[in-house]
XYZ file of C-alpha atoms in Angstrom:
763
model
C -3.451 -0.734 -44.954
C -3.683 -3.924 -46.983
C -6.675 -4.138 -49.304
C -8.462 -7.255 -50.513
C -7.140 -9.457 -47.747
C -10.122 -11.800 -48.096
C -12.151 -12.814 -51.152
C -14.942 -10.376 -51.968
C -18.338 -11.118 -50.421
C -21.089 -10.888 -53.055
C -24.835 -11.001 -52.399
C -27.087 -11.835 -55.367
C -30.782 -10.950 -54.935
C -32.909 -12.684 -57.567
C -36.482 -13.779 -56.866
C -36.170 -16.710 -59.239
C -33.350 -18.690 -60.747
C -32.741 -17.798 -64.380
C -29.875 -17.544 -66.835
C -28.912 -14.105 -65.499
C -28.615 -15.239 -61.887
C -26.772 -18.377 -63.028
C -24.394 -16.191 -65.042
C -23.443 -14.167 -61.965
C -23.131 -17.321 -59.825
C -20.715 -18.803 -62.345
C -18.800 -15.521 -62.555
C -18.434 -15.345 -58.760
C -17.098 -18.885 -58.676
C -14.625 -18.173 -61.466
C -13.433 -14.993 -59.726
C -13.104 -16.837 -56.379
C -15.621 -14.530 -54.724
C -17.806 -15.716 -51.870
C -21.355 -15.702 -53.156
C -24.664 -15.706 -51.241
C -28.080 -15.915 -52.899
C -31.297 -14.399 -51.528
C -34.788 -14.793 -53.017
C -36.728 -12.227 -50.973
C -36.026 -8.710 -49.666
C -36.349 -10.011 -46.093
C -33.790 -12.777 -46.548
C -31.517 -10.395 -48.473
C -31.516 -7.856 -45.658
C -30.980 -10.571 -43.069
C -28.091 -12.036 -45.053
C -26.525 -8.592 -45.481
C -26.773 -7.885 -41.749
C -24.950 -11.136 -41.096
C -22.111 -10.856 -43.637
C -21.884 -7.153 -44.641
C -21.142 -7.920 -48.303
C -18.759 -5.806 -50.380
C -20.958 -6.073 -53.475
C -24.743 -6.502 -53.771
C -26.386 -7.228 -57.141
C -30.180 -6.774 -57.152
C -32.549 -7.887 -59.908
C -34.471 -4.763 -60.987
C -36.130 -6.309 -64.052
C -39.394 -7.609 -62.578
C -41.223 -5.278 -60.177
C -43.913 -7.905 -59.587
C -41.477 -9.989 -57.536
C -40.186 -7.252 -55.202
C -39.366 -3.555 -55.159
C -35.643 -3.423 -55.922
C -35.327 0.280 -55.113
C -37.054 -0.161 -51.758
C -34.662 -3.007 -50.934
C -31.685 -0.849 -51.883
C -32.924 1.942 -49.607
C -33.345 -0.584 -46.768
C -29.760 -1.776 -47.183
C -28.487 1.804 -47.371
C -30.292 2.519 -44.089
C -27.820 0.143 -42.410
C -24.656 1.946 -41.289
C -22.403 -0.888 -42.451
C -23.573 -0.404 -46.064
C -21.764 2.916 -46.430
C -18.897 1.301 -48.351
C -20.925 -1.394 -50.103
C -21.320 -1.236 -53.892
C -24.902 -1.974 -54.994
C -25.693 -2.765 -58.639
C -29.122 -2.898 -60.306
C -29.692 -5.424 -63.080
C -32.106 -3.706 -65.485
C -33.971 -4.727 -68.618
C -32.521 -3.951 -72.004
C -34.412 -0.813 -73.094
C -36.996 -1.352 -75.844
C -37.106 2.195 -77.112
C -35.494 5.145 -75.449
C -32.858 5.041 -72.734
C -34.251 5.559 -69.202
C -32.660 7.966 -66.721
C -30.393 6.464 -64.054
C -31.363 9.157 -61.506
C -34.073 7.036 -59.798
C -31.479 4.310 -59.278
C -28.915 6.762 -57.909
C -31.500 8.331 -55.609
C -32.406 4.868 -54.289
C -28.755 4.218 -53.402
C -27.481 2.168 -56.357
C -23.895 2.819 -57.466
C -24.278 1.378 -60.927
C -26.613 -0.445 -63.302
C -26.008 -3.540 -65.379
C -28.111 -3.983 -68.526
C -29.217 -7.620 -68.538
C -26.804 -9.915 -70.345
C -26.732 -13.551 -69.260
C -23.523 -14.310 -71.117
C -21.199 -15.775 -68.501
C -18.110 -13.909 -69.668
C -20.078 -10.646 -69.712
C -21.017 -11.270 -66.052
C -17.429 -12.194 -65.222
C -16.033 -9.082 -66.907
C -18.566 -6.930 -65.055
C -17.449 -8.391 -61.709
C -13.794 -7.785 -62.533
C -14.500 -4.164 -63.477
C -16.488 -3.679 -60.294
C -13.711 -5.222 -58.204
C -10.983 -3.041 -59.654
C -13.163 0.063 -59.868
C -15.983 0.885 -57.469
C -15.247 -1.861 -54.928
C -11.569 -1.018 -54.619
C -12.452 2.673 -54.302
C -14.852 1.832 -51.464
C -12.149 -0.233 -49.758
C -9.864 2.789 -49.879
C -12.589 5.023 -48.470
C -13.166 2.533 -45.680
C -9.441 2.499 -44.974
C -9.469 6.311 -45.059
C -12.209 6.407 -42.428
C -10.137 4.129 -40.192
C -7.073 6.296 -40.673
C -8.878 9.509 -39.777
C -10.358 7.825 -36.729
C -6.807 6.959 -35.672
C -5.692 10.546 -36.302
C -8.598 11.905 -34.251
C -7.600 9.666 -31.343
C -3.857 10.268 -31.605
C -2.238 12.345 -28.872
C 0.329 13.747 -31.298
C -0.525 16.953 -33.130
C -1.309 16.236 -36.788
C -1.651 18.907 -39.454
C -2.385 18.238 -43.147
C -1.926 20.923 -45.789
C -2.452 21.062 -49.552
C 0.361 21.246 -52.066
C 0.075 25.035 -51.759
C 0.445 24.693 -47.983
C -3.155 25.657 -47.224
C -4.267 23.983 -43.975
C -6.914 21.331 -44.659
C -7.003 19.364 -41.393
C -5.809 19.505 -37.805
C -6.661 16.879 -35.202
C -7.963 17.431 -31.626
C -4.465 16.961 -30.181
C -3.230 19.865 -32.332
C -6.066 22.048 -31.025
C -5.263 21.065 -27.452
C -1.508 21.623 -27.720
C -1.587 24.799 -29.789
C -4.708 26.413 -28.313
C -6.418 26.994 -31.681
C -9.886 25.844 -32.719
C -10.067 23.934 -35.976
C -12.228 26.605 -37.615
C -9.564 29.243 -36.979
C -7.019 27.336 -39.083
C -8.794 25.450 -41.874
C -8.340 27.295 -45.187
C -5.453 29.463 -43.981
C -2.024 29.328 -45.538
C 0.816 28.208 -43.287
C 2.497 31.591 -43.636
C -0.567 33.248 -42.038
C -0.065 31.347 -38.754
C 2.272 33.249 -36.356
C 5.805 31.811 -36.038
C 8.111 31.708 -33.037
C 11.149 33.972 -33.075
C 13.231 31.250 -31.369
C 13.848 29.348 -34.608
C 16.996 30.069 -36.571
C 16.257 32.547 -39.432
C 16.931 30.108 -42.247
C 15.195 27.052 -40.686
C 11.873 27.504 -42.530
C 13.673 27.898 -45.834
C 15.654 24.710 -45.123
C 12.475 22.779 -44.296
C 10.652 23.985 -47.419
C 13.626 23.217 -49.623
C 13.695 19.652 -48.309
C 9.980 18.784 -48.477
C 9.408 20.375 -51.897
C 11.887 17.861 -53.284
C 9.588 15.115 -51.995
C 11.883 14.293 -49.062
C 10.767 13.854 -45.473
C 12.074 16.339 -42.897
C 12.454 15.639 -39.179
C 13.910 17.842 -36.499
C 13.383 20.273 -33.629
C 11.111 23.252 -34.202
C 9.659 26.003 -32.017
C 5.929 26.473 -32.633
C 3.965 29.496 -31.441
C 0.777 28.763 -29.535
C -2.310 30.963 -29.842
C -1.534 32.622 -26.482
C 1.931 33.668 -27.771
C 3.989 31.057 -25.885
C 6.664 29.158 -27.771
C 6.740 25.370 -27.481
C 9.691 23.210 -28.483
C 8.592 20.190 -30.528
C 9.889 17.210 -32.400
C 8.419 17.619 -35.889
C 8.191 15.269 -38.833
C 6.865 16.558 -42.177
C 6.108 14.043 -44.908
C 5.191 14.952 -48.509
C 2.359 12.804 -49.895
C 2.786 11.947 -53.568
C -0.471 11.790 -55.514
C -1.732 11.645 -59.076
C 0.891 12.211 -61.732
C 3.713 11.754 -59.242
C 3.191 15.263 -57.879
C 3.115 16.317 -54.260
C -0.559 16.713 -53.297
C -0.352 17.117 -49.514
C 2.053 17.632 -46.640
C 1.502 15.807 -43.359
C 3.093 17.301 -40.260
C 3.265 15.370 -36.980
C 4.622 17.004 -33.878
C 4.989 16.182 -30.225
C 6.505 18.211 -27.384
C 10.034 17.268 -26.380
C 10.088 15.069 -23.291
C 12.821 17.167 -21.716
C 11.683 20.786 -21.703
C 14.820 21.924 -19.841
C 17.220 21.364 -22.686
C 19.561 24.290 -23.161
C 19.147 26.561 -26.156
C 22.647 25.559 -27.129
C 21.622 21.889 -27.361
C 18.511 22.713 -29.368
C 20.542 24.902 -31.731
C 22.915 21.997 -32.320
C 19.999 19.677 -33.095
C 18.461 22.306 -35.380
C 21.721 22.633 -37.243
C 21.777 18.859 -37.791
C 18.184 18.847 -38.986
C 18.697 21.544 -41.610
C 20.156 18.992 -44.015
C 18.612 15.836 -45.350
C 19.454 13.671 -42.340
C 16.913 10.919 -42.837
C 19.486 8.202 -43.370
C 21.086 8.859 -40.011
C 17.727 9.021 -38.266
C 16.316 5.671 -39.341
C 17.475 3.931 -36.182
C 15.635 6.491 -34.050
C 12.360 6.463 -35.947
C 10.711 4.129 -33.486
C 11.252 6.690 -30.746
C 9.327 9.249 -32.693
C 5.589 9.589 -32.924
C 2.809 8.427 -35.182
C 4.019 8.087 -38.750
C 1.110 8.653 -41.106
C 2.583 6.249 -43.631
C 2.759 3.497 -41.036
C -0.804 4.252 -39.999
C -2.120 3.767 -43.487
C 0.106 1.080 -44.905
C 2.757 0.322 -42.252
C 5.239 2.238 -44.390
C 7.154 1.014 -47.359
C 9.667 -0.704 -45.085
C 7.043 -2.135 -42.732
C 8.132 0.101 -39.870
C 5.739 1.068 -37.097
C 6.556 3.994 -34.846
C 6.596 4.142 -31.076
C 4.248 6.648 -29.508
C 5.725 8.208 -26.400
C 3.073 10.672 -25.416
C 0.089 8.565 -26.504
C 1.235 5.667 -24.279
C 2.284 7.789 -21.312
C -1.154 7.698 -19.706
C -1.373 3.916 -19.982
C 2.109 3.514 -18.484
C 1.104 5.668 -15.512
C -2.103 3.767 -14.710
C -2.165 2.283 -11.216
C -5.142 -0.021 -11.797
C -4.317 -2.471 -14.543
C -5.843 -5.580 -16.014
C -3.343 -8.413 -16.605
C -3.473 -7.875 -20.376
C -2.684 -4.162 -19.822
C 0.347 -5.122 -17.742
C 1.556 -7.397 -20.530
C 1.107 -4.659 -23.124
C 2.974 -2.165 -20.941
C 5.861 -4.597 -20.409
C 6.158 -5.051 -24.176
C 5.979 -1.297 -24.719
C 8.790 -0.790 -22.227
C 10.879 -3.519 -23.884
C 10.538 -1.762 -27.233
C 12.418 1.266 -25.920
C 15.801 -0.474 -26.110
C 15.036 -3.010 -28.833
C 16.572 -2.982 -32.301
C 14.227 -2.067 -35.143
C 13.370 -5.648 -36.321
C 12.509 -6.680 -32.757
C 10.491 -3.516 -32.195
C 8.510 -4.137 -35.362
C 7.833 -7.738 -34.323
C 6.664 -6.531 -30.910
C 4.333 -4.080 -32.642
C 2.687 -7.004 -34.396
C 2.444 -8.818 -31.051
C 0.709 -5.798 -29.567
C -1.786 -5.722 -32.411
C -2.748 -9.325 -31.641
C -2.939 -8.749 -27.883
C -5.252 -5.767 -28.326
C -7.849 -7.856 -30.173
C -10.988 -8.906 -28.342
C -10.868 -12.669 -28.738
C -7.376 -13.771 -27.769
C -8.040 -17.505 -27.632
C -10.497 -18.176 -30.463
C -8.723 -19.367 -33.611
C -9.882 -18.194 -37.011
C -10.682 -20.735 -39.676
C -8.359 -20.403 -42.638
C -10.095 -19.845 -45.957
C -8.139 -22.628 -47.646
C -9.302 -25.554 -45.545
C -12.760 -24.427 -44.585
C -15.504 -26.952 -45.112
C -19.224 -26.536 -44.427
C -19.304 -29.229 -41.739
C -16.601 -27.525 -39.700
C -18.038 -24.047 -40.271
C -21.566 -25.065 -39.312
C -20.498 -27.085 -36.308
C -18.155 -24.407 -34.982
C -20.623 -21.634 -35.755
C -23.474 -23.478 -34.110
C -21.546 -24.301 -30.939
C -19.513 -21.117 -30.516
C -21.962 -18.312 -31.314
C -25.050 -16.949 -29.642
C -27.031 -16.688 -32.852
C -28.160 -14.018 -35.287
C -30.974 -11.845 -33.996
C -34.001 -11.706 -36.265
C -35.450 -8.352 -37.285
C -39.026 -9.521 -37.816
C -41.582 -9.715 -35.050
C -42.206 -13.391 -35.779
C -40.425 -14.593 -32.663
C -40.681 -18.164 -31.526
C -41.277 -18.137 -27.796
C -39.311 -20.733 -25.906
C -40.603 -20.158 -22.419
C -39.005 -20.821 -19.065
C -41.045 -23.545 -17.454
C -41.449 -24.088 -13.745
C -39.111 -26.890 -12.629
C -40.706 -30.277 -12.366
C -41.421 -31.147 -8.747
C -41.896 -34.716 -7.552
C -44.424 -34.996 -4.700
C -42.911 -36.541 -1.578
C -45.202 -39.577 -1.655
C -43.982 -40.504 -5.152
C -40.265 -40.503 -4.286
C -39.024 -44.093 -4.378
C -37.636 -45.209 -0.988
C -34.366 -46.263 -2.557
C -30.935 -46.651 -1.024
C -27.776 -48.403 -2.179
C -28.942 -51.558 -0.449
C -32.297 -51.425 -2.256
C -30.935 -51.251 -5.810
C -32.351 -54.171 -7.806
C -29.741 -56.888 -8.417
C -30.033 -56.597 -12.218
C -29.191 -52.871 -12.055
C -26.477 -53.405 -9.461
C -24.879 -55.988 -11.735
C -24.961 -53.543 -14.660
C -23.025 -51.045 -12.504
C -20.386 -53.461 -11.271
C -17.653 -52.003 -13.488
C -18.712 -48.342 -13.214
C -15.146 -47.411 -12.228
C -13.892 -48.561 -15.651
C -13.669 -46.168 -18.601
C -15.329 -48.767 -20.830
C -18.448 -48.829 -18.628
C -21.564 -49.139 -20.848
C -23.979 -46.341 -19.890
C -26.432 -47.427 -22.604
C -26.913 -50.782 -20.888
C -27.616 -48.974 -17.621
C -30.092 -46.694 -19.411
C -32.021 -49.767 -20.618
C -31.847 -51.561 -17.272
C -33.160 -48.520 -15.371
C -35.845 -47.626 -17.937
C -34.138 -44.298 -18.708
C -33.377 -43.463 -15.072
C -29.612 -44.076 -15.001
C -28.657 -40.836 -13.238
C -30.313 -41.670 -9.913
C -28.809 -45.146 -9.682
C -25.328 -44.278 -10.935
C -25.355 -41.113 -8.814
C -26.115 -43.086 -5.666
C -23.207 -45.425 -6.291
C -20.633 -42.823 -7.348
C -21.573 -40.341 -4.611
C -21.299 -43.157 -2.076
C -17.867 -44.148 -3.403
C -16.629 -40.563 -2.979
C -18.253 -40.074 0.456
C -20.386 -37.127 -0.684
C -23.073 -37.636 1.991
C -20.397 -37.663 4.695
C -18.830 -34.487 3.329
C -22.190 -32.686 3.090
C -23.433 -34.164 6.349
C -26.704 -35.131 4.645
C -28.705 -38.370 4.929
C -28.685 -40.785 2.019
C -32.447 -40.285 1.708
C -31.865 -36.576 0.998
C -29.281 -37.398 -1.662
C -31.677 -39.936 -3.199
C -34.503 -37.381 -3.307
C -32.166 -34.796 -4.839
C -30.954 -37.177 -7.561
C -34.535 -38.132 -8.413
C -35.782 -34.563 -8.728
C -32.715 -33.523 -10.759
C -33.242 -36.467 -13.109
C -36.953 -35.619 -13.404
C -35.944 -32.196 -14.768
C -33.947 -33.700 -17.638
C -36.014 -34.178 -20.800
C -36.284 -37.855 -21.702
C -37.679 -36.757 -25.092
C -34.253 -35.338 -26.068
C -32.251 -37.823 -28.082
C -28.947 -36.587 -26.619
C -29.276 -34.019 -23.822
C -31.150 -36.241 -21.394
C -30.328 -37.814 -18.041
C -28.290 -40.566 -19.755
C -25.899 -37.884 -21.025
C -25.738 -36.423 -17.504
C -24.974 -39.903 -16.118
C -22.284 -40.358 -18.776
C -20.646 -37.045 -17.837
C -20.891 -37.951 -14.128
C -19.180 -41.266 -14.866
C -16.349 -39.567 -16.805
C -15.950 -36.968 -14.052
C -15.637 -39.685 -11.393
C -13.118 -41.530 -13.575
C -10.965 -38.415 -14.007
C -11.125 -37.610 -10.288
C -9.386 -40.945 -9.585
C -6.347 -40.107 -11.722
C -3.282 -39.472 -9.589
C -2.376 -36.049 -10.962
C -5.975 -34.849 -10.555
C -6.082 -36.110 -6.957
C -2.875 -34.176 -6.255
C -4.504 -30.989 -7.514
C -7.951 -31.008 -5.926
C -9.294 -30.904 -2.379
C -12.342 -32.896 -1.194
C -14.574 -29.855 -1.686
C -13.396 -29.649 -5.327
C -14.273 -33.322 -5.868
C -17.758 -32.871 -4.427
C -18.287 -29.736 -6.523
C -17.188 -31.593 -9.670
C -19.575 -34.507 -9.062
C -22.527 -32.194 -8.382
C -21.686 -29.964 -11.377
C -21.535 -32.999 -13.670
C -24.922 -34.189 -12.396
C -26.707 -30.864 -12.990
C -24.696 -29.449 -15.880
C -27.484 -29.871 -18.492
C -30.611 -29.982 -16.305
C -33.768 -28.847 -18.187
C -31.849 -28.749 -21.491
C -34.463 -28.175 -24.227
C -32.583 -30.095 -26.926
C -31.760 -26.869 -28.773
C -28.549 -24.821 -28.921
C -27.909 -21.366 -27.491
C -27.971 -19.961 -31.014
C -31.461 -21.356 -31.570
C -32.753 -19.832 -28.325
C -31.274 -16.438 -29.170
C -32.639 -16.500 -32.701
C -36.053 -17.548 -31.436
C -36.226 -14.706 -28.913
C -36.849 -17.212 -26.121
C -37.574 -16.097 -22.584
C -34.351 -17.747 -21.437
C -32.311 -15.795 -23.997
C -33.984 -12.566 -22.892
C -33.436 -13.421 -19.219
C -29.712 -14.078 -19.720
C -29.074 -11.378 -22.342
C -28.133 -13.870 -25.097
C -25.027 -14.795 -23.093
C -24.305 -18.389 -21.976
C -28.073 -18.837 -21.947
C -28.363 -22.573 -21.328
C -25.379 -22.882 -19.000
C -26.651 -20.014 -16.840
C -30.089 -21.664 -16.751
C -28.708 -25.080 -15.783
C -26.739 -23.642 -12.861
C -29.538 -21.393 -11.613
C -32.236 -24.059 -11.865
C -30.075 -26.634 -10.095
C -29.823 -24.418 -7.026
C -33.520 -23.510 -7.200
C -34.478 -27.186 -7.231
C -32.037 -28.041 -4.461
C -32.848 -25.289 -1.970
C -36.619 -24.998 -2.315
C -37.403 -28.226 -0.423
C -35.613 -29.549 2.658
C -36.312 -33.121 1.562
C -33.851 -32.750 -1.313
C -31.600 -29.936 -0.031
C -28.224 -31.630 0.115
C -26.613 -28.347 1.235
C -28.756 -27.641 4.285
C -26.305 -28.996 6.864
C -23.039 -27.455 5.678
C -21.523 -24.273 7.096
C -22.312 -21.028 5.232
C -18.774 -20.249 4.018
C -18.298 -23.816 2.855
C -21.602 -23.602 0.969
C -20.513 -20.359 -0.727
C -17.236 -21.953 -1.824
C -19.011 -25.067 -3.076
C -21.686 -23.071 -4.887
C -19.127 -20.880 -6.639
C -17.147 -23.915 -7.803
C -20.282 -25.662 -9.134
C -21.422 -22.556 -11.046
C -17.945 -22.004 -12.509
C -17.736 -25.592 -13.753
C -21.223 -25.579 -15.304
C -20.481 -22.290 -17.090
C -17.188 -23.774 -18.339
C -19.177 -26.223 -20.483
C -20.244 -23.319 -22.726
C -18.393 -23.755 -25.998
C -17.785 -20.086 -26.870
C -14.865 -20.046 -24.401
C -13.573 -23.491 -25.329
C -10.229 -22.312 -26.680
C -9.711 -19.846 -23.850
C -10.065 -22.619 -21.249
C -7.830 -25.036 -23.147
C -5.095 -22.467 -23.825
C -5.060 -21.237 -20.236
C -4.744 -24.828 -19.020
C -1.849 -25.549 -21.371
C 0.023 -22.313 -20.654
C -0.532 -22.225 -16.889
C -0.200 -25.940 -16.072
C 1.057 -28.199 -18.880
C 3.991 -26.055 -19.987
C 5.329 -25.277 -16.471
C 5.017 -28.964 -15.530
C 6.809 -30.029 -18.701
C 9.612 -27.575 -17.969
C 9.998 -28.963 -14.453
C 10.042 -32.532 -15.730
C 12.787 -31.636 -18.214
C 14.801 -30.153 -15.366
C 14.097 -33.193 -13.205
C 17.016 -35.101 -14.746
C 19.380 -32.368 -13.628
C 17.731 -32.058 -10.243
C 18.243 -35.648 -9.036
C 19.802 -34.390 -5.843
C 17.062 -31.820 -5.356
C 14.030 -34.090 -5.680
C 12.326 -32.449 -2.701
C 12.587 -29.048 -4.336
C 11.211 -30.498 -7.574
C 8.233 -32.068 -5.818
C 7.476 -28.804 -4.046
C 7.586 -26.939 -7.335
C 5.176 -29.416 -8.921
C 2.870 -29.165 -5.941
C 2.857 -25.362 -6.092
C 1.747 -25.512 -9.721
C -0.938 -28.114 -9.102
C -2.477 -26.626 -5.974
C -2.485 -22.873 -6.606
C -6.086 -21.573 -6.374
C -5.999 -20.293 -9.959
C -4.747 -23.588 -11.365
C -7.234 -25.669 -9.361
C -9.977 -23.717 -11.100
C -8.386 -24.445 -14.505
C -8.124 -28.158 -13.685
C -11.805 -28.332 -12.686
C -12.888 -26.514 -15.842
C -10.796 -28.781 -18.040
C -12.058 -31.861 -16.211
C -15.747 -31.148 -16.759
C -15.174 -29.954 -20.331
C -13.437 -33.214 -21.199
C -16.131 -35.220 -19.419
C -18.877 -33.317 -21.251
C -17.599 -34.018 -24.778
C -15.723 -37.274 -24.244
C -17.928 -39.281 -26.637
C -15.196 -39.594 -29.322
C -12.901 -41.111 -26.648
C -15.367 -43.830 -25.642
C -15.307 -47.421 -26.965
C -16.380 -47.470 -30.596
C -19.930 -48.765 -30.108
C -20.640 -46.061 -27.525
C -19.010 -43.417 -29.727
C -21.266 -44.415 -32.632
C -24.353 -44.415 -30.382
C -23.671 -40.907 -29.073
C -22.863 -39.619 -32.587
C -26.260 -40.814 -33.772
C -28.035 -39.199 -30.831
C -26.425 -35.773 -31.152
C -26.990 -35.807 -34.920
C -30.670 -36.584 -34.419
C -30.973 -33.673 -31.994
C -29.342 -31.305 -34.482
C -31.577 -32.664 -37.269
C -34.640 -31.946 -35.130
C -33.413 -28.394 -34.508
C -32.903 -27.787 -38.236
C -36.402 -29.142 -38.922
C -37.878 -26.768 -36.354
C -35.897 -23.779 -37.605
C -37.315 -24.351 -41.070
C -40.865 -24.732 -39.729
C -40.612 -21.571 -37.637
C -38.855 -19.491 -40.314
C -35.813 -19.033 -38.079
C -32.202 -18.770 -39.311
C -30.795 -22.272 -39.780
C -27.825 -22.342 -37.438
C -26.163 -25.465 -38.862
C -27.388 -26.026 -42.430
C -25.289 -29.168 -42.931
C -27.354 -30.892 -40.235
C -30.186 -31.572 -42.638
C -31.375 -35.139 -42.099
C -31.683 -35.658 -45.864
C -28.167 -34.606 -46.836
C -25.927 -34.642 -43.750
C -22.774 -36.738 -43.633
C -22.458 -37.854 -40.011
C -18.868 -39.086 -40.536
C -17.828 -35.655 -41.847
C -19.443 -33.904 -38.870
C -17.640 -36.217 -36.435
C -14.319 -35.717 -38.215
C -14.761 -31.937 -37.997
C -15.693 -32.105 -34.316
C -12.678 -34.258 -33.466
C -10.290 -32.147 -35.549
C -11.467 -28.798 -34.254
C -12.411 -29.397 -30.619
C -11.321 -32.790 -29.352
C -7.770 -33.564 -30.445
C -5.908 -30.625 -28.889
C -8.001 -30.646 -25.731
C -7.514 -34.352 -25.027
C -3.835 -34.184 -25.953
C -3.486 -31.581 -23.208
C -5.665 -33.521 -20.741
C -3.790 -36.758 -21.466
C -0.449 -35.014 -20.892
C -1.773 -33.965 -17.485
C -3.815 -36.967 -16.313
C -2.220 -39.856 -18.292
C -5.098 -41.398 -20.264
C -3.607 -43.787 -22.863
C -6.804 -45.854 -23.177
C -8.859 -42.764 -24.080
C -6.341 -41.670 -26.683
C -6.372 -45.146 -28.236
C -10.173 -45.059 -28.487
C -9.964 -41.583 -30.014
C -7.503 -42.790 -32.631
C -9.649 -45.828 -33.476
C -12.838 -43.786 -33.721
C -11.251 -41.145 -35.928
C -10.029 -43.866 -38.299
C -13.534 -45.361 -38.299
C -15.186 -42.072 -39.339
C -12.455 -41.402 -41.935
C -13.044 -44.844 -43.403
C -16.767 -44.184 -43.804
C -16.102 -40.754 -45.304
C -13.585 -42.107 -47.806
C -16.246 -44.549 -48.949
C -18.648 -41.589 -49.402
C -20.978 -43.024 -46.755
C -23.125 -40.583 -44.782
C -24.489 -43.029 -42.226
C -23.328 -44.187 -38.800
C -22.357 -47.635 -39.982
C -21.307 -49.268 -43.237
C -23.987 -51.275 -45.035
C -24.061 -55.016 -44.284
C -21.936 -57.015 -46.705
């Protein structure tokens, strides 16, 4: 198991900045450690719960600031602190040396007598890293190894150098019929042996392993009930301090074929009596769990196959798709050469992780803008431990009385507004102009026109007056006080959605019900957005976060509220005249699209789209040159990819995701306008987090220090480029990609000039 894969995480707890704290900060920087600073016990504990530091250094010199020993006990009360090294910085003694027992009893590993000299701090960190911290890493690795041994279905037995049994795992107990307590402390020779082994086999085994060589072969073991069981056995000497053998690890598993003749087993035993490791290397993968590969993947990087431990998974009749994939790979390993088998083992490790689609930021090119932006958009927040919870309540939806609903139809739209919407089918349509012309009511007017163009009323069999009422009440439930997440953003997303729906490839993929669902989902996708992120709501302990269990809080609220608003009043219920099954299909599609706008699954949606649609289409197009005489077959293959139910869902998700965050692909003036609005909303959130004493989700979005160009560059690099490359490959959007390129160059130009604002200063 590789140690020190990442730089050490260090937490410094000093109530005030002084030369000592500065010395450790400098030392951390010089040693390339990641350093966090906390000023209070509360912030220290909160920071530790978030990052689980490897090393914590607490100022113990001034009890008037905080109780260092109490803080240490609080950290030790957290399970994850078991392998953390905690150091107390103490005063230089005036007279006689004080006992370290109070520090040890409080949970400190070590004390550091105050010395602000930077090299003294640096040397202390290096000694800690190569001493206590490394020892704790090994203990942590040891815990993981023993957990693996406890779960293994192969029998594992560990003995001392004198062959006294020190450990057996549950599989050993199950196979052999012994309880652990009956074996621990006994010498191997005290455990009954089977008479079926050849007389000199034990002597051969002992002769081999005492030389420090590994032995593998067939062996009859005697169970507690007296039965003999034929097993494959591997015994590995473990070399310890001074180069001496300190332990023996025995791994055994019953032979798959229990009907082998005694003659065959005798032949195998005869082979195994000599040092046959060199001839067995090619068969290692077919053996069982190799303790060396469990701890460090073995000196040669090998990783063993596990017949019996995988047998239950192979025999499962109810499988998730990922389980099927893993089983296929496991089966392929059976006949694969060693290098391929080892590569497949690494593939399996990746596939068994929880988040298959979320990339991990590399430590080399991390920057705070990217980290904060990604962290703020793709996490649900850090739960606070204090009771000081900011209550963000769920309000009753805003209801417009019937007599206040404007009697508006397409024919009644004022000429000035109608003129503003003349080019609404163009990508360069200016939504900000419409916002001004409609006095911040663009969604109702644009919705009427776009829904009319797509025949939504005809599809839903609802009067235009009902659609008008619905659009007005939905718009009334957007917060005009939000700088970004208001009805103008909803109108912008509706416009982009309508634009994408007109692209030929999209039209080939979707049915009329999909188009209607997409337009409705775009309209409601952020209804009642509070202008704060999911992380903020979770951190604040809001009623919405509690209601939705800190999971897709806002997106779940938008979808649920949209249907509440729509169905509570016949005057705005656009669904009241459609057939029940059609309504269920439409409702499910709308909910799925709104939930797809949640950013935590961004990479999952994009990767599924690329792998399920883009790549198969690209392969067909490459074959198209060779299939000139089979053009009908080619077209049918393309159609089958585009119209499968699973892929239609992926297209709709990708469509609304791209519409939702298409700002960087808009004409430059619109891109700049939206960048300013979203930045202002994030600034306001940071201001409120500081006022309320909540964790600051995105620290770089401080209105006094933030570089808007850097934040836009990070957003484009991390979220936009790959997604729109994929969407462009599917829908053919050269104008969007040109805008994206121009806008990226614009932000890079500002950043290179060290400008933090939206625009360069006037010349």
